[in-house]
Amino acid sequence: MTSVLPRTAPITALPVGWIAEPQLLRGIGSADLVDYRAHRAQSVPARRLSQADLLARLDTAGLAGRGGAGFPLATKIRSVLHEGSRLTPFVVVNACEGEPASAKDTALLRFVPHQVLDGAMICADAIGAERILVAITDHEAQLAVSAAVASRPDAARFEVCPIEARFVAGEAGALVAALSVGSDGRRNTAQAVPPGRRVLPSHRGVDGRPNLLSNAETFGQVAVLVGSSPAPAAASQAATRAPSTTSPRTAARTSTGTRLLTVTGAVRSPGVLEVPDGVPLAQVAEAVGARPSQSVVIGGYHGTWLPAAMLSELTLSAAGLAGVGASPGAGAVIFVGTDTCALAELSRVVGWLAAESARQCGPCSFGLPAIAQGVASLLRATPAGPTATGQLVLSRAGTVTGRGACAHPDGAARFVRSGLAVLAEDVGLHAAYGTCRRRDQGHLALSRSAALSRSLALSEAALSEAALSAAALSAAALSRAGGGGMGMGAHR
Amino acid sequence: MTASQPAANRRPATGASAMLAVDWTRCDGHGLCAALLPGAIQVDEWGYPILDQSELATRPRSELTRAVSACPALALRRA
Ligand code: SF4
Ligand code: SF4
């Protein structure tokens, strides 16, 4: 179960691994890409499901969107169906990953594209959609998906749409604007900014049609669910198990029991990890070889800082994180090592978030730079103490929240607020001495290649050490769990 | 980037439903709406309006309509 593949070192290296049994990533490890033949050989042939059958399965599994908002997919499908539009709906697969600390959708599309395409097709058949648009920012994923589509008998129903990468491009409204056919008769993929009036894609999406728009992983999970779940009768029995009390081991066995994470920061092997939903964060830390950490950021740069003291008790599921005011978001987990100046890291990322504002909305385009400036000034020695500046930053974070065409200011405000709460001690040190005697080590990376590159710096010795520790972990997990061991696959 | 809804488009927590909404991509921060509805609309430090929906709910409809039609950027609308 443990496999470490030899790595060549292209800049686009994208390591993937898993804890327990992979479901979405099934079949990789022995191959770079699970192609159509290999995919069909290991999955139940894609079949048409009735609306009722699909909805029943989704309800039972409680499948929620994996793009960040965590909205139940069944509810989205129902609102498309209830739209009663004269126009046939579209299915839109959102694989725009503008977050530098997230690479999971890119990994899915590059390595197991047919999971996502199957899931989208199952949904399209059930809601009576003819076309499926796949919106992708990553260039290699575009190539992989185009090739994957071409190899399918249902190729004609897919349209692969390249989208210019930027942080807000994946926002649903921005995506609808970018994908809609313009007056020139072409999809205007460059213009991915959120529109002023928010309209739900399920009501009026691309080309004015009702759209079932969801994240790539969500569709992948649909394929896993339909491909592996038993007959509906057995499925409804499973519904009686309370999801919140599901242990990681049982979760791994149920069909939607996994979640993709992108784990980066102060870790020996950053990468994309498929884990049982509700996996203990400590187990993730072990699997990637996390170095001693002072804090961890959950949910990426729109997410939440949490102190390392919580590391031992947190589990990664919507329910497990709700208690501490966090959510899995799109699954980005970043370990902030003890050797870095976390306040400088926070300040750098907030500056970046301000620069990523689409500069359409006043409160966002003036407020975020002002907040960034405030955080930066907390790094300097302040004889009067940091309280006034800190208060001003927090009050501005409150001011921008909810006052934009998209949720970018809300996410940035959440990131700053939770960061300053966790880093209160560092803020005090900086105010007193102008330093905490550490330097910004770049654990919160601003580009995907920087986020994932650490593994490239590993020597062969370190790699085999990582492999050994993964093997040891696997044995430990086996003895703890009495089955269902842990494997770390490394993959280009 | 998530597809989550910005808080402004949700119902306010106070229980009052939203009376007015701003299209933030259009609003130029003229502050005219704040001048027409003092006490219910304030401006932030950059001149952009902050709407107090529960206060707006107490104002006569005609005042809200007047503010909507006065907005030079066509950014203000009934929610
Ligand atoms: S809130 Fe900010 S990022 Fe979102 S559309 Fe407005 S200016 Fe752009
Ligand atoms: S009057 Fe219109 S443009 Fe001026 S601040 Fe109010 S909403 Fe914005």
XYZ file of C-alpha atoms and ligand atoms in Angstrom:
587
model
C 0.000 0.000 0.000
C 2.992 2.297 0.497
C 4.501 3.470 -2.715
C 6.984 6.216 -3.309
C 7.537 6.787 -6.977
C 10.833 8.158 -8.231
C 10.470 11.854 -8.963
C 11.821 13.788 -11.823
C 11.557 17.447 -11.015
C 9.397 19.414 -13.401
C 8.176 22.674 -11.906
C 4.640 21.388 -12.177
C 5.272 18.474 -9.809
C 2.128 17.773 -7.879
C 2.599 15.156 -5.147
C -0.493 13.258 -4.084
C -1.082 10.766 -1.314
C -3.770 9.370 0.919
C -4.598 8.166 4.370
C -6.576 4.907 4.506
C -8.263 3.768 1.301
C -8.265 6.252 -1.612
C -11.548 6.495 -3.489
C -11.263 9.481 -5.802
C -7.584 8.763 -6.372
C -8.098 5.030 -6.777
C -5.791 3.542 -9.375
C -3.060 6.138 -9.319
C 0.228 5.142 -7.820
C 0.730 2.541 -10.492
C 0.164 5.051 -13.277
C 0.515 8.790 -13.884
C -2.958 9.062 -15.245
C -5.966 6.816 -14.860
C -7.078 6.766 -18.484
C -10.520 5.871 -19.752
C -9.808 2.155 -20.092
C -8.232 1.842 -16.681
C -11.010 3.936 -15.158
C -13.769 1.805 -16.693
C -11.990 -1.356 -15.583
C -12.148 -0.335 -11.943
C -15.492 1.476 -11.740
C -19.018 0.405 -12.316
C -19.960 1.532 -15.851
C -21.482 4.988 -15.777
C -25.217 4.515 -15.794
C -28.159 6.785 -16.097
C -29.809 7.454 -12.794
C -33.255 8.891 -12.441
C -33.580 12.244 -10.708
C -35.201 10.583 -7.732
C -32.525 7.921 -7.458
C -29.673 10.432 -7.629
C -31.310 12.788 -5.139
C -31.978 9.922 -2.734
C -28.343 8.869 -2.862
C -27.093 12.432 -2.386
C -29.466 13.013 0.518
C -28.358 9.792 2.154
C -24.700 10.599 1.768
C -25.222 14.249 2.710
C -22.804 15.281 -0.019
C -21.899 18.970 0.311
C -20.029 21.125 -2.219
C -16.247 20.979 -1.940
C -15.459 24.435 -3.299
C -15.591 26.161 0.064
C -19.172 27.075 0.846
C -20.185 23.493 1.684
C -23.697 23.836 0.230
C -25.600 20.514 -0.103
C -25.504 19.321 -3.718
C -29.003 17.829 -3.550
C -30.430 21.249 -2.648
C -28.652 22.823 -5.614
C -30.035 20.170 -7.958
C -33.539 20.695 -6.618
C -33.369 24.421 -7.207
C -32.261 23.850 -10.814
C -35.160 21.420 -11.304
C -37.682 23.764 -9.734
C -36.580 26.642 -11.930
C -39.107 25.622 -14.568
C -37.089 27.401 -17.245
C -37.876 26.815 -20.915
C -34.135 26.545 -21.501
C -32.291 23.265 -20.942
C -29.896 23.538 -18.018
C -26.094 23.353 -18.208
C -23.803 21.510 -15.846
C -20.764 23.649 -14.968
C -17.711 22.037 -13.389
C -15.778 24.693 -11.477
C -12.095 23.810 -11.477
C -10.810 27.377 -11.126
C -8.358 27.102 -8.295
C -7.129 30.634 -7.692
C -5.977 29.864 -4.162
C -2.178 29.343 -4.140
C -2.443 26.926 -1.211
C -4.912 24.655 -3.032
C -4.157 22.179 -5.805
C -6.672 19.427 -5.188
C -8.979 20.076 -8.132
C -5.977 20.384 -10.413
C -4.703 17.037 -9.111
C -8.080 15.392 -9.729
C -8.263 16.657 -13.298
C -4.675 15.790 -14.073
C -4.629 12.286 -12.619
C -8.213 10.986 -12.432
C -10.179 13.213 -14.852
C -12.810 10.547 -15.533
C -14.012 10.578 -11.935
C -14.968 14.231 -12.392
C -16.318 13.794 -15.933
C -18.378 10.724 -14.923
C -19.873 12.581 -11.973
C -20.763 15.572 -14.137
C -22.345 13.251 -16.722
C -24.402 11.443 -14.080
C -25.748 14.810 -12.877
C -26.340 16.052 -16.437
C -28.355 12.939 -17.329
C -30.422 13.179 -14.177
C -31.352 16.848 -14.627
C -31.749 16.657 -18.412
C -28.741 18.825 -19.266
C -27.241 18.368 -22.695
C -23.970 20.285 -22.260
C -21.285 20.160 -19.596
C -18.805 23.048 -19.315
C -15.535 22.359 -17.510
C -13.896 25.637 -16.414
C -10.186 25.249 -15.668
C -7.384 27.665 -14.785
C -4.418 25.242 -14.653
C -2.835 24.758 -18.069
C -1.749 21.136 -17.627
C -5.141 20.211 -16.244
C -6.701 21.775 -19.355
C -4.556 19.535 -21.535
C -5.308 16.458 -19.435
C -9.053 17.078 -19.484
C -9.132 17.811 -23.201
C -7.381 14.509 -23.855
C -9.638 12.700 -21.395
C -12.776 14.112 -23.010
C -11.560 13.111 -26.467
C -11.202 9.498 -25.309
C -14.804 9.224 -24.140
C -17.780 8.027 -26.164
C -19.789 11.003 -24.793
C -17.090 13.553 -25.769
C -19.491 15.714 -27.779
C -21.343 16.825 -24.668
C -18.293 18.340 -22.965
C -16.773 21.755 -23.513
C -13.411 22.500 -21.881
C -13.146 26.220 -21.065
C -9.785 27.750 -20.091
C -10.182 30.532 -17.533
C -7.558 33.128 -16.680
C -6.221 32.443 -13.204
C -6.894 34.924 -10.455
C -8.120 34.634 -6.927
C -11.723 35.693 -7.558
C -12.108 33.847 -10.880
C -13.644 30.812 -9.197
C -16.436 32.828 -7.596
C -19.685 31.524 -9.069
C -20.903 34.873 -10.399
C -17.522 35.684 -11.925
C -17.432 32.296 -13.573
C -20.916 32.669 -15.046
C -19.924 36.069 -16.463
C -16.726 34.640 -17.909
C -18.390 31.596 -19.481
C -21.420 33.273 -21.000
C -21.323 33.732 -24.739
C -20.716 37.404 -25.483
C -21.946 39.565 -28.351
C -19.074 38.247 -30.477
C -20.521 34.739 -30.156
C -17.626 33.497 -28.028
C -17.204 32.678 -24.394
C -15.458 35.664 -22.867
C -13.154 33.711 -20.601
C -10.867 36.614 -19.694
C -13.503 38.645 -17.912
C -13.815 36.710 -14.684
C -15.004 39.365 -12.245
C -18.076 39.096 -10.039
C -21.158 40.955 -11.311
C -22.775 43.697 -9.206
C -26.094 41.949 -8.711
C -25.838 38.473 -7.418
C -28.039 35.956 -9.217
C -27.893 32.290 -8.317
C -26.468 30.169 -11.170
C -29.267 27.662 -10.523
C -31.679 30.470 -11.454
C -29.841 32.275 -14.242
C -26.364 31.041 -15.052
C -24.242 30.697 -18.168
C -26.125 31.853 -21.304
C -29.127 32.702 -19.131
C -29.833 29.034 -18.471
C -30.286 27.384 -15.088
C -26.884 25.913 -14.184
C -25.858 23.142 -11.862
C -22.534 24.753 -10.970
C -20.294 23.026 -8.479
C -16.691 22.329 -7.678
C -14.727 19.613 -9.523
C -14.249 17.486 -6.411
C -17.994 17.553 -5.740
C -18.627 15.895 -9.113
C -15.824 13.423 -8.465
C -17.541 12.494 -5.208
C -20.790 11.911 -7.128
C -19.016 9.379 -9.354
C -17.557 7.607 -6.320
C -20.946 7.585 -4.641
C -22.825 6.191 -7.629
C -20.033 3.843 -8.698
C -19.598 2.158 -5.372
C -22.834 2.549 -3.484
C -25.149 -0.432 -3.154
C -28.779 -0.520 -4.239
C -30.953 2.312 -2.904
C -32.553 0.057 -0.276
C -29.215 -0.581 1.382
C -28.309 3.051 0.906
C -31.314 4.210 2.868
C -30.322 1.901 5.686
C -27.009 3.688 5.868
C -28.920 6.907 6.450
C -29.739 5.841 9.967
C -26.098 6.169 10.952
C -25.520 9.596 12.400
C -22.863 11.273 10.230
C -21.415 13.318 13.093
C -20.548 10.252 15.112
C -19.015 8.418 12.195
C -15.490 7.409 13.052
C -12.790 7.987 10.430
C -12.676 4.258 9.798
C -16.342 3.823 9.040
C -16.317 7.107 7.134
C -13.666 5.684 4.870
C -15.965 2.823 3.988
C -19.028 4.863 3.140
C -18.979 6.059 -0.399
C -18.625 9.804 0.156
C -16.434 9.318 3.141
C -13.354 11.083 1.835
C -12.182 14.638 1.423
C -9.293 16.114 -0.534
C -6.820 18.319 1.297
C -3.926 20.379 0.023
C -1.394 20.340 2.843
C 1.471 22.848 2.662
C 3.673 25.027 4.878
C 6.164 23.689 7.389
C 5.888 20.076 6.256
C 8.331 17.594 4.801
C 6.039 16.373 2.008
C 3.509 18.985 0.894
C 0.862 17.848 -1.523
C -2.695 16.769 -2.121
C -3.991 14.181 0.307
C -7.203 12.148 0.154
C -8.335 11.508 3.721
C -11.375 10.028 5.433
C -13.790 12.830 6.273
C -13.290 13.690 9.924
C -9.659 12.564 10.024
C -7.784 13.870 13.084
C -5.558 16.804 12.138
C -2.739 15.159 14.091
C -2.870 12.199 11.725
C -2.561 14.534 8.743
C 0.403 16.225 10.430
C 2.095 12.854 10.847
C 1.414 11.785 7.285
C 3.038 14.868 5.719
C 5.832 15.100 8.256
C 4.761 18.412 9.779
C 7.542 20.191 11.619
C 6.842 21.715 15.050
C 4.126 24.285 14.393
C 2.934 27.374 16.231
C -0.370 27.536 14.400
C -2.295 26.091 11.499
C -4.430 27.813 8.873
C -7.525 25.854 7.849
C -9.430 26.699 4.683
C -6.725 28.696 2.919
C -6.401 32.480 2.690
C -10.114 33.015 3.228
C -9.895 30.648 6.148
C -9.122 30.611 9.833
C -5.945 30.625 11.925
C -5.991 28.194 14.824
C -3.379 27.835 17.584
C -1.184 24.742 17.540
C -2.555 23.801 20.946
C -5.700 22.695 19.135
C -3.734 20.415 16.819
C -4.198 17.342 18.949
C -7.970 17.632 19.274
C -9.195 18.903 15.892
C -10.819 16.678 13.320
C -11.207 17.754 9.703
C -14.896 17.764 8.921
C -17.526 20.477 8.771
C -18.882 19.370 12.154
C -15.468 18.940 13.730
C -14.367 22.458 12.779
C -17.639 24.298 13.383
C -17.006 24.175 17.118
C -13.885 26.335 16.768
C -15.443 28.726 14.252
C -13.658 27.248 11.253
C -14.681 25.192 8.246
C -12.756 22.921 5.884
C -13.342 25.390 3.022
C -11.757 23.978 -0.104
C -9.480 21.775 2.005
C -6.315 23.886 2.175
C -4.390 23.156 5.399
C -1.213 25.143 6.099
C 1.165 24.441 8.962
C 2.950 27.534 10.282
C 6.271 26.390 11.738
C 7.775 27.604 14.995
C 10.780 28.967 13.098
C 8.936 31.644 11.140
C 7.691 35.147 11.979
C 3.993 34.367 11.687
C 3.015 38.043 11.896
C 5.186 38.789 8.867
C 3.573 35.831 7.078
C 0.109 37.170 7.935
C 1.078 40.660 6.788
C 2.457 39.384 3.478
C -0.664 37.352 2.704
C -3.009 40.202 3.639
C -1.071 42.491 1.295
C -1.519 39.898 -1.415
C -5.260 39.555 -0.712
C -5.601 43.343 -1.015
C -3.829 43.235 -4.366
C -6.108 40.398 -5.540
C -9.237 42.525 -5.039
C -10.915 42.929 -8.402
C -11.097 46.676 -7.563
C -14.696 46.962 -8.551
C -16.174 47.747 -5.166
C -15.148 50.697 -2.993
C -15.115 49.065 0.453
C -12.982 46.193 -0.891
C -10.569 48.228 -2.998
C -9.960 50.859 -0.287
C -10.589 48.758 2.805
C -8.304 45.811 2.100
C -5.200 47.952 1.390
C -5.934 49.963 4.546
C -6.184 46.741 6.549
C -2.963 45.459 4.983
C -1.188 48.688 5.888
C -2.425 48.395 9.463
C -1.196 44.818 9.811
C 2.180 45.784 8.325
C 2.554 48.578 10.865
C 2.046 46.051 13.678
C 5.457 44.619 12.750
C 7.223 47.810 13.842
C 8.099 48.882 17.371
C 5.327 51.050 18.805
C 6.163 52.752 22.114
C 2.470 53.455 22.741
C 1.634 49.769 22.337
C -0.180 47.993 19.522
C -3.713 48.355 20.882
C -4.881 51.352 18.838
C -3.591 49.984 15.516
C -4.930 46.518 16.289
C -8.351 47.940 17.107
C -8.391 49.960 13.897
C -7.522 46.867 11.835
C -10.275 44.873 13.528
C -12.845 47.617 13.085
C -11.966 47.943 9.395
C -12.256 44.164 9.043
C -15.766 44.535 10.435
C -16.512 47.428 8.068
C -15.629 45.620 4.841
C -17.451 42.397 5.745
C -20.533 41.855 3.607
C -19.907 44.979 1.510
C -18.711 43.658 -1.815
C -20.060 41.994 -4.921
C -18.355 38.804 -3.818
C -17.211 37.281 -0.536
C -13.553 38.291 -0.984
C -13.630 41.040 1.668
C -15.484 38.699 4.059
C -12.862 35.991 3.629
C -9.949 38.405 3.960
C -11.499 39.871 7.120
C -11.920 36.404 8.628
C -8.295 35.592 7.879
C -7.022 38.811 9.497
C -9.256 38.608 12.563
C -8.417 35.009 13.398
C -4.740 35.644 12.620
C -4.458 38.580 15.003
C -6.289 36.618 17.702
C -3.875 33.686 17.433
C -0.795 35.920 17.129
C -1.567 38.271 20.032
C 1.713 37.431 21.748
C 3.757 38.114 18.600
C 1.950 41.427 18.158
C 3.077 42.352 21.685
C 6.688 41.348 20.982
C 6.802 43.366 17.790
C 5.310 46.431 19.461
C 7.922 46.227 22.219
C 11.042 45.288 20.243
C 10.141 45.648 16.580
C 10.947 41.973 16.089
C 10.194 38.490 17.375
C 13.723 37.386 16.359
C 12.373 35.178 13.607
C 12.180 35.799 9.890
C 9.384 35.189 7.426
C 10.134 31.700 6.072
C 7.401 31.734 3.448
C 5.304 28.968 4.969
C 2.216 30.703 3.608
C 3.143 30.602 -0.062
C 1.814 33.009 -2.662
C 2.185 30.710 -5.626
C 1.280 27.109 -6.068
C 4.763 26.087 -7.162
C 6.233 27.715 -4.043
C 3.616 25.983 -1.886
C 4.438 22.560 -3.311
C 8.145 22.955 -4.056
C 9.484 21.967 -0.656
C 9.330 18.328 -1.636
C 11.605 19.072 -4.577
C 14.261 20.306 -2.216
C 14.247 16.987 -0.381
C 17.304 14.892 -0.923
C 17.012 11.259 -1.896
C 17.924 10.372 1.678
C 15.105 12.489 3.031
C 12.751 10.917 0.537
C 13.530 7.402 1.605
C 13.315 8.544 5.206
C 9.848 9.877 4.406
C 8.995 6.564 2.800
C 10.235 4.701 5.857
C 8.237 6.871 8.209
C 5.181 6.374 6.019
C 5.744 2.638 6.251
C 6.113 2.880 10.010
C 2.943 4.948 10.173
C 1.175 2.415 8.054
C 2.133 -0.329 10.487
C 1.116 1.833 13.436
C -2.210 2.662 11.845
C -2.811 -0.991 11.123
C -2.243 -1.998 14.703
C -4.353 0.896 16.008
C -7.219 0.400 13.649
C -7.016 -3.330 13.211
C -7.224 -2.902 9.449
C -7.411 -0.150 6.838
C -3.823 1.000 7.048
C -2.281 4.223 5.939
C -0.436 4.712 2.747
C 1.425 7.663 1.411
C 1.783 7.602 -2.308
C 4.057 10.152 -3.842
C 3.244 11.125 -7.349
C 4.350 13.544 -9.939
C -11.997 31.326 -3.705
C -15.318 30.109 -2.521
C -18.668 30.479 -4.133
C -20.203 31.562 -0.869
C -22.708 34.323 -0.642
C -21.528 37.707 0.578
C -23.117 38.609 3.878
C -24.797 41.672 2.355
C -27.061 39.479 0.286
C -28.216 37.453 3.223
C -31.020 38.469 5.481
C -29.701 40.635 8.279
C -29.367 38.848 11.594
C -31.685 41.324 13.306
C -34.696 39.625 11.791
C -35.577 42.694 9.726
C -35.464 41.901 6.035
C -33.231 43.988 3.804
C -34.917 47.198 2.576
C -32.236 48.621 0.312
C -29.246 47.053 -1.408
C -26.134 48.571 -2.953
C -24.545 47.338 -6.155
C -20.965 47.755 -4.978
C -19.572 47.559 -8.489
C -21.482 50.747 -9.366
C -21.456 52.798 -6.172
C -19.040 55.753 -6.454
C -19.312 56.774 -2.815
C -21.117 60.039 -3.570
C -22.774 59.788 -0.176
C -25.995 61.306 -1.493
C -28.045 58.443 -0.070
C -26.566 59.079 3.381
C -27.539 62.728 3.141
C -31.104 61.784 2.194
C -31.506 59.127 4.892
C -29.513 60.397 7.867
C -29.439 57.985 10.791
C -30.230 55.036 8.544
C -27.297 55.332 6.134
C -23.844 56.389 7.276
C -20.674 56.589 5.243
C -17.444 54.757 6.044
C -14.041 56.449 6.100
C -13.851 56.222 2.308
C -17.294 57.644 1.691
C -19.136 54.409 0.919
C -22.549 53.850 2.494
C -23.230 51.605 5.502
C -26.875 50.587 5.580
C -28.770 50.020 8.804
C -31.562 47.798 7.507
C -33.644 47.728 10.677
C -33.542 51.544 10.833
C -34.447 51.717 7.133
C -37.465 49.531 7.871
C -38.891 52.321 10.056
C -38.680 54.965 7.312
C -41.575 55.779 4.984
C -41.416 54.016 1.636
C -41.411 57.327 -0.208
C -38.120 58.321 1.443
C -36.505 55.070 0.347
C -37.782 55.489 -3.185
C -36.485 59.050 -3.292
C -32.995 57.899 -2.258
C -33.053 55.135 -4.871
C -33.935 57.509 -7.682
C -31.463 60.157 -6.471
C -28.438 57.838 -6.634
C -26.344 59.222 -9.522
C -24.626 55.885 -10.134
C -27.853 53.836 -10.257
C -26.258 51.739 -7.529
C -29.016 51.809 -4.943
C -32.076 49.599 -5.282
C -34.979 48.220 -3.301
C -33.966 44.830 -1.911
S -15.766 42.520 -3.383
Fe -13.657 42.965 -3.998
S -12.980 41.131 -5.071
Fe -15.219 41.005 -4.928
S -15.969 41.928 -6.817
Fe -15.860 43.574 -5.333
S -13.841 44.523 -5.574
Fe -13.823 42.517 -6.594
S -25.924 57.699 -3.611
Fe -25.449 55.861 -4.809
S -23.339 56.118 -5.494
Fe -23.722 57.560 -3.833
S -23.028 56.511 -1.984
Fe -25.206 56.145 -2.163
S -25.334 54.235 -3.315
Fe -23.258 54.965 -3.586
